[in-house]
Coordinates of C-alpha atoms in Angstrom, one line a residue:
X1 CA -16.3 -34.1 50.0
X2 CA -16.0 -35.0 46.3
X3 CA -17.3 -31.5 45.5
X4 CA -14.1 -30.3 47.5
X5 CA -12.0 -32.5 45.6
X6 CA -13.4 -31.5 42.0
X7 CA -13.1 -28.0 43.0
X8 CA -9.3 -28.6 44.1
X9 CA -9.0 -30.7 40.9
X10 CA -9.9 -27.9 38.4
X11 CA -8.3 -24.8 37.3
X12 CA -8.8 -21.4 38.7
X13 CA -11.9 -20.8 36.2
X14 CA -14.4 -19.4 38.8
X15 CA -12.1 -16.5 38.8
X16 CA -12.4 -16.2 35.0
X17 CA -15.4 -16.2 33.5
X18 CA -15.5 -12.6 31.6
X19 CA -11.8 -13.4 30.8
X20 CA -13.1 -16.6 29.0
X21 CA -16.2 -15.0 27.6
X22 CA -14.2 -12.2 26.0
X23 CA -11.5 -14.4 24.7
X24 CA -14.2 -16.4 22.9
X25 CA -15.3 -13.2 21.3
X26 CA -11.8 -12.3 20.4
X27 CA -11.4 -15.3 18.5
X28 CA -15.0 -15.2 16.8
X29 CA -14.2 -11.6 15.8
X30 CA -10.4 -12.0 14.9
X31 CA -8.9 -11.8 11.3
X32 CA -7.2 -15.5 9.9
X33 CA -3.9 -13.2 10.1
X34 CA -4.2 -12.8 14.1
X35 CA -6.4 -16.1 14.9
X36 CA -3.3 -18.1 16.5
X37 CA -2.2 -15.0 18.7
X38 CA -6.3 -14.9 19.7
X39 CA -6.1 -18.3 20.7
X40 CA -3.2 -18.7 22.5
X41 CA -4.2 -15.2 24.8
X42 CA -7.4 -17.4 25.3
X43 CA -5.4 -20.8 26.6
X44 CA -3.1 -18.8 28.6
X45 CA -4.9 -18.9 31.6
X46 CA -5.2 -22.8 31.4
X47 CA -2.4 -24.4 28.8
X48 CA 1.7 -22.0 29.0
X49 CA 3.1 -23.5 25.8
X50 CA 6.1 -21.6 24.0
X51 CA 4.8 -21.5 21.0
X52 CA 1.0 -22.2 18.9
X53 CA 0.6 -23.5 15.7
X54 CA -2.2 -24.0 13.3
X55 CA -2.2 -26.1 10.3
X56 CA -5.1 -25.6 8.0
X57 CA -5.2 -26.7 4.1
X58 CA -8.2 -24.1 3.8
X59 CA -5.7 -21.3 3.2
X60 CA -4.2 -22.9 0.6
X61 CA -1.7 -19.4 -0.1
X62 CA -0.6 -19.2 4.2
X63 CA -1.6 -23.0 5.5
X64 CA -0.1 -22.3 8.8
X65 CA -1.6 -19.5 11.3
X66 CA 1.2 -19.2 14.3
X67 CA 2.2 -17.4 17.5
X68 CA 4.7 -17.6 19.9
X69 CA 8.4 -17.6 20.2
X70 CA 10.1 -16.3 16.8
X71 CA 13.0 -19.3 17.2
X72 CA 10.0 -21.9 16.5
X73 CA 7.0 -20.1 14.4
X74 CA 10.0 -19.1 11.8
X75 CA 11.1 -22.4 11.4
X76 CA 8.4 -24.8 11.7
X77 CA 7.8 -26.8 8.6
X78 CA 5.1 -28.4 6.7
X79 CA 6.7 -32.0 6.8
X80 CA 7.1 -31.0 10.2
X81 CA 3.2 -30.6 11.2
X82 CA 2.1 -33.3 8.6
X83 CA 3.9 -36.3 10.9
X84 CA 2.4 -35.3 13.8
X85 CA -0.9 -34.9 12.1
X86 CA -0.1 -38.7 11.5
X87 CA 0.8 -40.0 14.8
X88 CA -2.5 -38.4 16.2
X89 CA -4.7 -41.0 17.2
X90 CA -8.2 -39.3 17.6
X91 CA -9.6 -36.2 18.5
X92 CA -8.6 -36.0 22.2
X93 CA -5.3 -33.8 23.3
X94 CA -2.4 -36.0 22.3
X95 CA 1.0 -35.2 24.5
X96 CA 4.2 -36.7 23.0
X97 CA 7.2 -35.7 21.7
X98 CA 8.1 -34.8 17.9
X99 CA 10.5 -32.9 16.1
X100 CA 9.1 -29.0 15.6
X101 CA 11.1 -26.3 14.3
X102 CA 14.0 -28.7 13.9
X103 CA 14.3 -29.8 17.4
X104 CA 12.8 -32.2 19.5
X105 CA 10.5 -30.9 21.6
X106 CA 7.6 -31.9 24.3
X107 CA 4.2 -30.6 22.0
X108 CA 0.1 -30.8 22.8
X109 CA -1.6 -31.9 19.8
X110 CA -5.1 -32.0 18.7
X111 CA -7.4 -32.6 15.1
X112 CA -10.4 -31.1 13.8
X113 CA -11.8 -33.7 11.6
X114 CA -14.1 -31.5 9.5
X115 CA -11.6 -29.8 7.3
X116 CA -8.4 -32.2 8.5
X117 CA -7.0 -29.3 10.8
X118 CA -4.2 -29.1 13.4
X119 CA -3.1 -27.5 16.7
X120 CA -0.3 -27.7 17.6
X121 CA 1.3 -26.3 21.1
X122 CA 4.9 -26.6 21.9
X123 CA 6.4 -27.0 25.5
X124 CA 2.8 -27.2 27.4
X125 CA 4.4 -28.1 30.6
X126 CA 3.1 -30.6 33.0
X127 CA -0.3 -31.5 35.1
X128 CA -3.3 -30.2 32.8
X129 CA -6.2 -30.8 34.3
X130 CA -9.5 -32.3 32.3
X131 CA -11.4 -29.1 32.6
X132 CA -7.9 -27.7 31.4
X133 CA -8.6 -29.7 28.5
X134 CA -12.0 -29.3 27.8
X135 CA -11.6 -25.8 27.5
X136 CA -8.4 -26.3 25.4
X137 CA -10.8 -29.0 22.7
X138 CA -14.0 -26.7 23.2
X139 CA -11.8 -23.1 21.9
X140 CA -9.7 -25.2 19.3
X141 CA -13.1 -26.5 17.3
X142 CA -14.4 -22.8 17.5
X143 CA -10.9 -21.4 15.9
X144 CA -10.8 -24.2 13.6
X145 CA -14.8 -23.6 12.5
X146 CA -13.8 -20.3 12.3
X147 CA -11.2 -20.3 9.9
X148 CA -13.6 -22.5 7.7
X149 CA -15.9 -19.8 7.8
X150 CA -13.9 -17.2 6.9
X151 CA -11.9 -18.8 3.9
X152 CA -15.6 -19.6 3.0
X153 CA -17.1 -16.2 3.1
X154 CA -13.8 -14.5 2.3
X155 CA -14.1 -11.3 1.1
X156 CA -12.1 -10.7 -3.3
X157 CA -9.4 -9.2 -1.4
X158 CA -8.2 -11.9 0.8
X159 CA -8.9 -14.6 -2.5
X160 CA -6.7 -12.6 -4.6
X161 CA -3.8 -12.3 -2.2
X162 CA -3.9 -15.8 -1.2
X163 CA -4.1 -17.0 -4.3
X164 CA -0.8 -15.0 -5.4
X165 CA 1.1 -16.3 -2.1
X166 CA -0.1 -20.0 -3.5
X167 CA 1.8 -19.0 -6.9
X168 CA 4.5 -17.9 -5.2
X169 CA 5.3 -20.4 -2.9
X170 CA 5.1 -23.3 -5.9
X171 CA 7.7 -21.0 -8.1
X172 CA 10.1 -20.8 -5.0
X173 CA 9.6 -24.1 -4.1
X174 CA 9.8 -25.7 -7.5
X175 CA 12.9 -23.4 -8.0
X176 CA 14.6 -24.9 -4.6
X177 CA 13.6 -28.7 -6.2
X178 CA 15.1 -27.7 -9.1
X179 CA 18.5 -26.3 -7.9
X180 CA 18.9 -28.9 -4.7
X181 CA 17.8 -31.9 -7.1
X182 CA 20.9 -30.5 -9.7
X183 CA 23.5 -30.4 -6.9
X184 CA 21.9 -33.9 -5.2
X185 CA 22.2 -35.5 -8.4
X186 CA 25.9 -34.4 -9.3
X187 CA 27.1 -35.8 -5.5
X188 CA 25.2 -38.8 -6.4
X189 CA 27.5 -39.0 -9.9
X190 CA 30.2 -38.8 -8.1
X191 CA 30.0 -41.1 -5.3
X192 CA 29.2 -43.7 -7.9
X193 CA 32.1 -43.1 -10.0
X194 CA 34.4 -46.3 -9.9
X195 CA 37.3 -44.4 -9.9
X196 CA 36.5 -43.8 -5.8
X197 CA 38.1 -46.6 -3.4
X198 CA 36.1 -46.1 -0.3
X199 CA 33.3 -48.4 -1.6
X200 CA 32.0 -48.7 2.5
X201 CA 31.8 -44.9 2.8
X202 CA 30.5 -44.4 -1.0
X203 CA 27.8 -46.7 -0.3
X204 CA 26.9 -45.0 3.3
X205 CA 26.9 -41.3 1.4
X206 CA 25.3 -42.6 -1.4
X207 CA 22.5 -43.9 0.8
X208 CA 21.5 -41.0 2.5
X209 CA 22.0 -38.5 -0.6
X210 CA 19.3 -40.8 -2.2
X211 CA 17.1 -40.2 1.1
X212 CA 17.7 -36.8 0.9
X213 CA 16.5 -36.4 -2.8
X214 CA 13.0 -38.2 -1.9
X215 CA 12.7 -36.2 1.2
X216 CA 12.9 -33.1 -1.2
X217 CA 10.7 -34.3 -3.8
X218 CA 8.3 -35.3 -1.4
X219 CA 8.1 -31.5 -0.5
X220 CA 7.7 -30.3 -3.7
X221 CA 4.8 -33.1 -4.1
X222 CA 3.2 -31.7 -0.5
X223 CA 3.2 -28.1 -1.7
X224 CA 1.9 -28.7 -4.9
X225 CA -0.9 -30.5 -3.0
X226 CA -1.8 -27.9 -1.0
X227 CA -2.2 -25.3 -3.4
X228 CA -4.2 -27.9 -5.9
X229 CA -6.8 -29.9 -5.7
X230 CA -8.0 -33.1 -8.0
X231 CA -11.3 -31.8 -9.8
X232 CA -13.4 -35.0 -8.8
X233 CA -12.3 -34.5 -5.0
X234 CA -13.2 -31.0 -4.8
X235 CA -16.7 -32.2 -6.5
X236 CA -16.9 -35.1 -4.1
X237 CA -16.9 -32.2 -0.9
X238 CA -19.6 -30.4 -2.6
X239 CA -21.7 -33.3 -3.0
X240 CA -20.9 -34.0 1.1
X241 CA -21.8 -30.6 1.7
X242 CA -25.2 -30.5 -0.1
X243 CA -26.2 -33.7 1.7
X244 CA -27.5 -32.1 4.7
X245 CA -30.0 -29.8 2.2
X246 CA -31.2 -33.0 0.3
X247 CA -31.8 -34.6 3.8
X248 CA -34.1 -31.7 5.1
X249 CA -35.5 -30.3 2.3
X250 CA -38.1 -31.9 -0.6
X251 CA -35.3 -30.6 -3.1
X252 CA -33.5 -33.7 -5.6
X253 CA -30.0 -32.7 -6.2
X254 CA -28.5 -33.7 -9.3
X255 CA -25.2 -34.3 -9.5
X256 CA -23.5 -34.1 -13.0
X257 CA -19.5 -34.5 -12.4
X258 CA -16.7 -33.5 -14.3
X259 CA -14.4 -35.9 -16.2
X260 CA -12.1 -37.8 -13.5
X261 CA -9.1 -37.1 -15.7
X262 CA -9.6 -33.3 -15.8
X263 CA -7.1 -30.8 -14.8
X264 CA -6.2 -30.1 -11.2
X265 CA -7.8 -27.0 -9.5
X266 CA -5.7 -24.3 -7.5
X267 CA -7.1 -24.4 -3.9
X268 CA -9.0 -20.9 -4.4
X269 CA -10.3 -21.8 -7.6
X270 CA -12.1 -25.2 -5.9
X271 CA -13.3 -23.0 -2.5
X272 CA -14.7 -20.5 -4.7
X273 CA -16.5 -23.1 -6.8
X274 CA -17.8 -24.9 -3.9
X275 CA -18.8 -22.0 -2.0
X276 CA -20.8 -20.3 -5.1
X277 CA -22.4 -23.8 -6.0
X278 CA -23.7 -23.8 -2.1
X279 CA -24.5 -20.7 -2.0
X280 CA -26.9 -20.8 -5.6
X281 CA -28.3 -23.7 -4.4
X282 CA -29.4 -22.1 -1.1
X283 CA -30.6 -19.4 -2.9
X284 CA -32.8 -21.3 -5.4
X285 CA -34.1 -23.4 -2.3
X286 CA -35.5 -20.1 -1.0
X287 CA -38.1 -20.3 -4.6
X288 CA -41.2 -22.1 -4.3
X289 CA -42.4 -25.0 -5.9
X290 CA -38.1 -26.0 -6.9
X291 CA -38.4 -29.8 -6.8
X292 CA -35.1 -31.0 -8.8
X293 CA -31.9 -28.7 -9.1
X294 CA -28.8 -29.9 -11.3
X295 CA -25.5 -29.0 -10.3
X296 CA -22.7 -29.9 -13.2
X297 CA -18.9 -29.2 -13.6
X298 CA -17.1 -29.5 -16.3
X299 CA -13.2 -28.2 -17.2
X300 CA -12.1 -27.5 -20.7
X301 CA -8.3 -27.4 -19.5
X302 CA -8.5 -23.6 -18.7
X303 CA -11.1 -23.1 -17.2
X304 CA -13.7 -25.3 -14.3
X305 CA -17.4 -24.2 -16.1
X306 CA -20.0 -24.3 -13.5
X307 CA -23.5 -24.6 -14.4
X308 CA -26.6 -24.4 -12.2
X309 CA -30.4 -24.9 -13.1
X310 CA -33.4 -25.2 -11.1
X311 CA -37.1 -26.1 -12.7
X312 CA -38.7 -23.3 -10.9
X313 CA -40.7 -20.4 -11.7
X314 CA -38.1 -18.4 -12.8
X315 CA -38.6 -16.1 -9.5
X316 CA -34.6 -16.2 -9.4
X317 CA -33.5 -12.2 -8.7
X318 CA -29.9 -11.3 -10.8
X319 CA -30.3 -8.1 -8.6
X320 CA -30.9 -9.9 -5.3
X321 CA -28.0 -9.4 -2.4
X322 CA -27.3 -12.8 -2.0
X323 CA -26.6 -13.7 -6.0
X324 CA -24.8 -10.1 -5.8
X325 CA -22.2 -11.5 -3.2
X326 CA -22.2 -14.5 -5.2
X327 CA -21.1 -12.8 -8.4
X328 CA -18.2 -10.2 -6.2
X329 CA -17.1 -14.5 -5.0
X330 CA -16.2 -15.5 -8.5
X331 CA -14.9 -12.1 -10.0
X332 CA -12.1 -12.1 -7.2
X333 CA -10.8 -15.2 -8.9
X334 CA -11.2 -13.7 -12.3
X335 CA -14.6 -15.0 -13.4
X336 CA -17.8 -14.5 -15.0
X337 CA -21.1 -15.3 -13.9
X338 CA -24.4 -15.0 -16.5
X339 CA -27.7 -15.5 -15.2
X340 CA -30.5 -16.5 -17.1
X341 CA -34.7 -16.6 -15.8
X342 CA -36.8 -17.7 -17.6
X343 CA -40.5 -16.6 -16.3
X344 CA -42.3 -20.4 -15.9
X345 CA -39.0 -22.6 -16.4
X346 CA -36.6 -21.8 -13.6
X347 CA -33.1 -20.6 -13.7
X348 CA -30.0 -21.2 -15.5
X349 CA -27.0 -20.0 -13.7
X350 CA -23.8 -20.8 -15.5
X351 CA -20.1 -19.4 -13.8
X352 CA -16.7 -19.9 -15.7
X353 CA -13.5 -19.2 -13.1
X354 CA -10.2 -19.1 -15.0
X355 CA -7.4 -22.0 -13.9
X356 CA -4.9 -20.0 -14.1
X357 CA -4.0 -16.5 -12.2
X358 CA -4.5 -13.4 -14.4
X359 CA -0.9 -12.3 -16.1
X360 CA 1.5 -10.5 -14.3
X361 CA 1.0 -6.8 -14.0
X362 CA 1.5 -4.5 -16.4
X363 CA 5.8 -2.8 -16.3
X364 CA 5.0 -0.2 -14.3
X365 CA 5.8 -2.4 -11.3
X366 CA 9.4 -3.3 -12.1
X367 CA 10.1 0.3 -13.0
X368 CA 9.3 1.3 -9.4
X369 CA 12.3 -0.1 -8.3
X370 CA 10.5 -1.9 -5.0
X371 CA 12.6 -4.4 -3.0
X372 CA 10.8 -7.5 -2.6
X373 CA 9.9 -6.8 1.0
X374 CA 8.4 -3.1 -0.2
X375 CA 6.3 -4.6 -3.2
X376 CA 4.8 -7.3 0.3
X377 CA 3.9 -4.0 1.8
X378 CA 2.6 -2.6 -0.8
X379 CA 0.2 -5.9 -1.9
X380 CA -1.3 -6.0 1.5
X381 CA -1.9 -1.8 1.2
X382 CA -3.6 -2.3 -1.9
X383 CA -5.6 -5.6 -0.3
X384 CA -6.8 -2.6 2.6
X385 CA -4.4 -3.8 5.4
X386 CA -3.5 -1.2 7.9
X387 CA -0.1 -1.4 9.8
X388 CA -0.8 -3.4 12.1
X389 CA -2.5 -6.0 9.9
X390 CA 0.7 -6.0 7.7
X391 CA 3.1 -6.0 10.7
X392 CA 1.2 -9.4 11.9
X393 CA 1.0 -11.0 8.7
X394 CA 4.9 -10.4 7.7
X395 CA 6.2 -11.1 11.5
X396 CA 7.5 -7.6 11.6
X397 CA 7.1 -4.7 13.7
X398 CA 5.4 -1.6 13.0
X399 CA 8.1 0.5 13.0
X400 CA 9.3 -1.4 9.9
X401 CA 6.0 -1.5 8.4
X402 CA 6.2 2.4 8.5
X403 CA 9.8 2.6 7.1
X404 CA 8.9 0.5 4.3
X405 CA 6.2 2.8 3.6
X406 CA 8.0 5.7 3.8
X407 CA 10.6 4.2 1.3
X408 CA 7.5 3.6 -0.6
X409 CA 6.1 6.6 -0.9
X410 CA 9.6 7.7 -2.1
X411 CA 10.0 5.7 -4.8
X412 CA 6.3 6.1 -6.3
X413 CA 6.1 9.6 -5.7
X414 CA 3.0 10.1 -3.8
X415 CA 2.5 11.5 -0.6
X416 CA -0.7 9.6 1.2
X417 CA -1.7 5.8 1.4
X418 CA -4.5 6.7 -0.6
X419 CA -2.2 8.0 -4.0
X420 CA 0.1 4.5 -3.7
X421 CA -3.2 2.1 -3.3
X422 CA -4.6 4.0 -6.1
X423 CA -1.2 3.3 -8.3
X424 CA -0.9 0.0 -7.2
X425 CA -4.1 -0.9 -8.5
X426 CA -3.6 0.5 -11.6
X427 CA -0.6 -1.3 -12.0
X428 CA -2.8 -4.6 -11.2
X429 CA -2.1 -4.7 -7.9
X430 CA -4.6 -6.3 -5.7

């Protein structure tokens, strides 16, 4: 009898299992530009919602992975998603009600404490069952571990690009603070002006303009935070994630940190320091008889200087795959790597990655003539996107990916994809 209630009591996921199975393989095998749609054709069968949302400060250039209705993925908001991030108590599904895409609306919420993630799934409807649930937590934490993988291992071509969406979206931002705080503070002038008699109403505008100016300040701040990151908190995560290695392995870690005062790092600049610190350390730990590695950063205002030494043999391969990989990691952010073995005395690895992104290209692209829209299309060609990559990543359809390209092959004069990625890397196009 309570076997026939269970049974009535859970979805229809006897029905399902190669559905389920291939959706989880969908999702390990998707691309971070088509990981929300991968999840949501995974919950279907258990959670309808109108629209899915992911929040992720890995990407520091595209935070927010989403899928669903166009009227809520291409409005919903930072400030939006960081309040309910708030108001979630724990890690189990949290149902309420909170403003998403400017309205109010009934959402599905959950965390992913690791790297501070969020889901987010608007108009779930009613009567979820647990196993509903279960299987809604259990594919969340493998999205949201597999994003953190990716922007780990990302490849130079997906650094570079997000790194220029970061830049851009601080200059537009900071360009919409700059022009809203001018207009803000000129109302403000004048509702203070004595010369007005309504000193009720003056006080009730001036009130709310005031709100309205923090509000927008406090989005500039937010952006700027998730595209930068304080020096000694992006050392403080690398010292969490070498932990585990000094708990299971005879190694002593030395940790040599950089002034608290020094310059803030741009989110790809800190992954790609973390990442090549974990992965030299790794790769060292593979050596025998390496009892004590030192890991020190240091910033010189331009630059984060990374160095790395073991007290080894000096067995430490320049040539080896893995130190390869880690050199292609900090060349996509514009930096240099030396290596230096020393037969008997270990390694000393030191890596300088740049602060700042490389200067614009050279004129060649302004005297193309691109529209804004045609230079996206042409970044993500010259990043290796096909169609219907670019059509994901710019909400567009195909169709209009192809038009663009037409228009582009126009204007450059060429007559294959090939010709116009090979231009638009010569132009500095990545």
């Amino acid at each position: 009898m309570t076997q026939l209630t269970e049974s009535k009591r859970r979805p229809d996921t006897g029905a399902l299992p190669w559905q389920l199975l291939d959706a989880i393989a969908d999702i390990a095998q998707a691309p971070l530009m088509r990981i929300a749609e991968s999840l949501r054709t995974a919950l279907a069968p258990f959670i309808k919602s109108s629209a899915l949302v992911i929040f992720t400060e890995d990407c520091t250039g595209r935070p927010q992975k989403k899928a669903g209705e166009e009227s809520i993925v291409s409005r919903v908001s930072i400030p939006e998603l960081d309040r309910v991030r708030a108001a979630i108590p724990g890690g189990d599904p949290w149902r309420a009600k909170a403003v998403i895409a400017g309205k109010e609306r009934e959402v599905l919420a959950l965390g992913y404490a690791p790297s501070n993630a969020l889901l987010v799934l608007t108009d779930p409807g009613e009567g979820q069952s647990e196993d509903a649930e279960r299987v809604l937590s259990y594919l969340w934490r493998l999205t949201a571990a597999r994003i953190q993988e990716k922007v780990s291992d990302a490849p130079p071509s997906y650094l570079l690009e997000s790194r220029a969406a970061s830049a851009e979206r601080i200059r537009v931002t900071a360009e919409l603070v700059d022009q809203h705080s001018t207009t803000l503070e000129t109302v403000l002038a004048a509702l203070r002006s004595n010369s007005m008699d309504d000193h009720a109403a003056r006080t009730a505008v001036t009130d709310m303009t005031v709100k309205a100016l923090i509000s927008l300040r406090t989005l500039n701040d937010r952006t700027s935070d998730l595209v930068e990151e304080p020096v000694s908190t992006a050392f403080e995560r690398l010292r969490e994630d070498l932990r585990p290695l000094m708990h299971f392995s005879n190694i002593d870690i030395q940790f040599i940190e950089p002034p608290a005062n020094g310059r803030a790092l741009p989110g790809e600049v800190a992954h790609a320091a973390r990442a090549v610190v974990r992965g030299l350390v790794l790769a060292i730990a593979e050596q025998p008889d390496v009892h004590r590695v030192r890991a020190q950063w240091d910033c010189d205002g331009e630059n984060l200087l990374i160095n790395v030494r073991d007290d080894g043999r000096g067995e430490l391969s320049p040539e080896a795959p893995n130190i390869e990989r880690l050199r292609q990691r900090v060349q996509a952010v514009n930096g240099r790597m030396s290596l230096d073995v020393m037969q008997g005395w270990g390694a000393d690895i030191s890596v300088v990655l740049p602060l700042d992104p490389p200067s614009a290209p050279a004129g060649d692209v302004a005297a193309w003539g691109l529209a804004a829209r045609e230079l996206e299309v042409l970044q993500l060609l010259a990043a290796g996107q096909r169609n219907r990559a670019i059509a994901a990543e710019l909400n567009v359809s195909e169709n209009t990916v192809k038009f663009h390209i037409r228009n582009l092959f126009r204007k450059l004069d060429v007559r294959s994809r090939t010709e116009a990625i090979a231009l638009a890397h010569s132009a500095g196009l990545r």
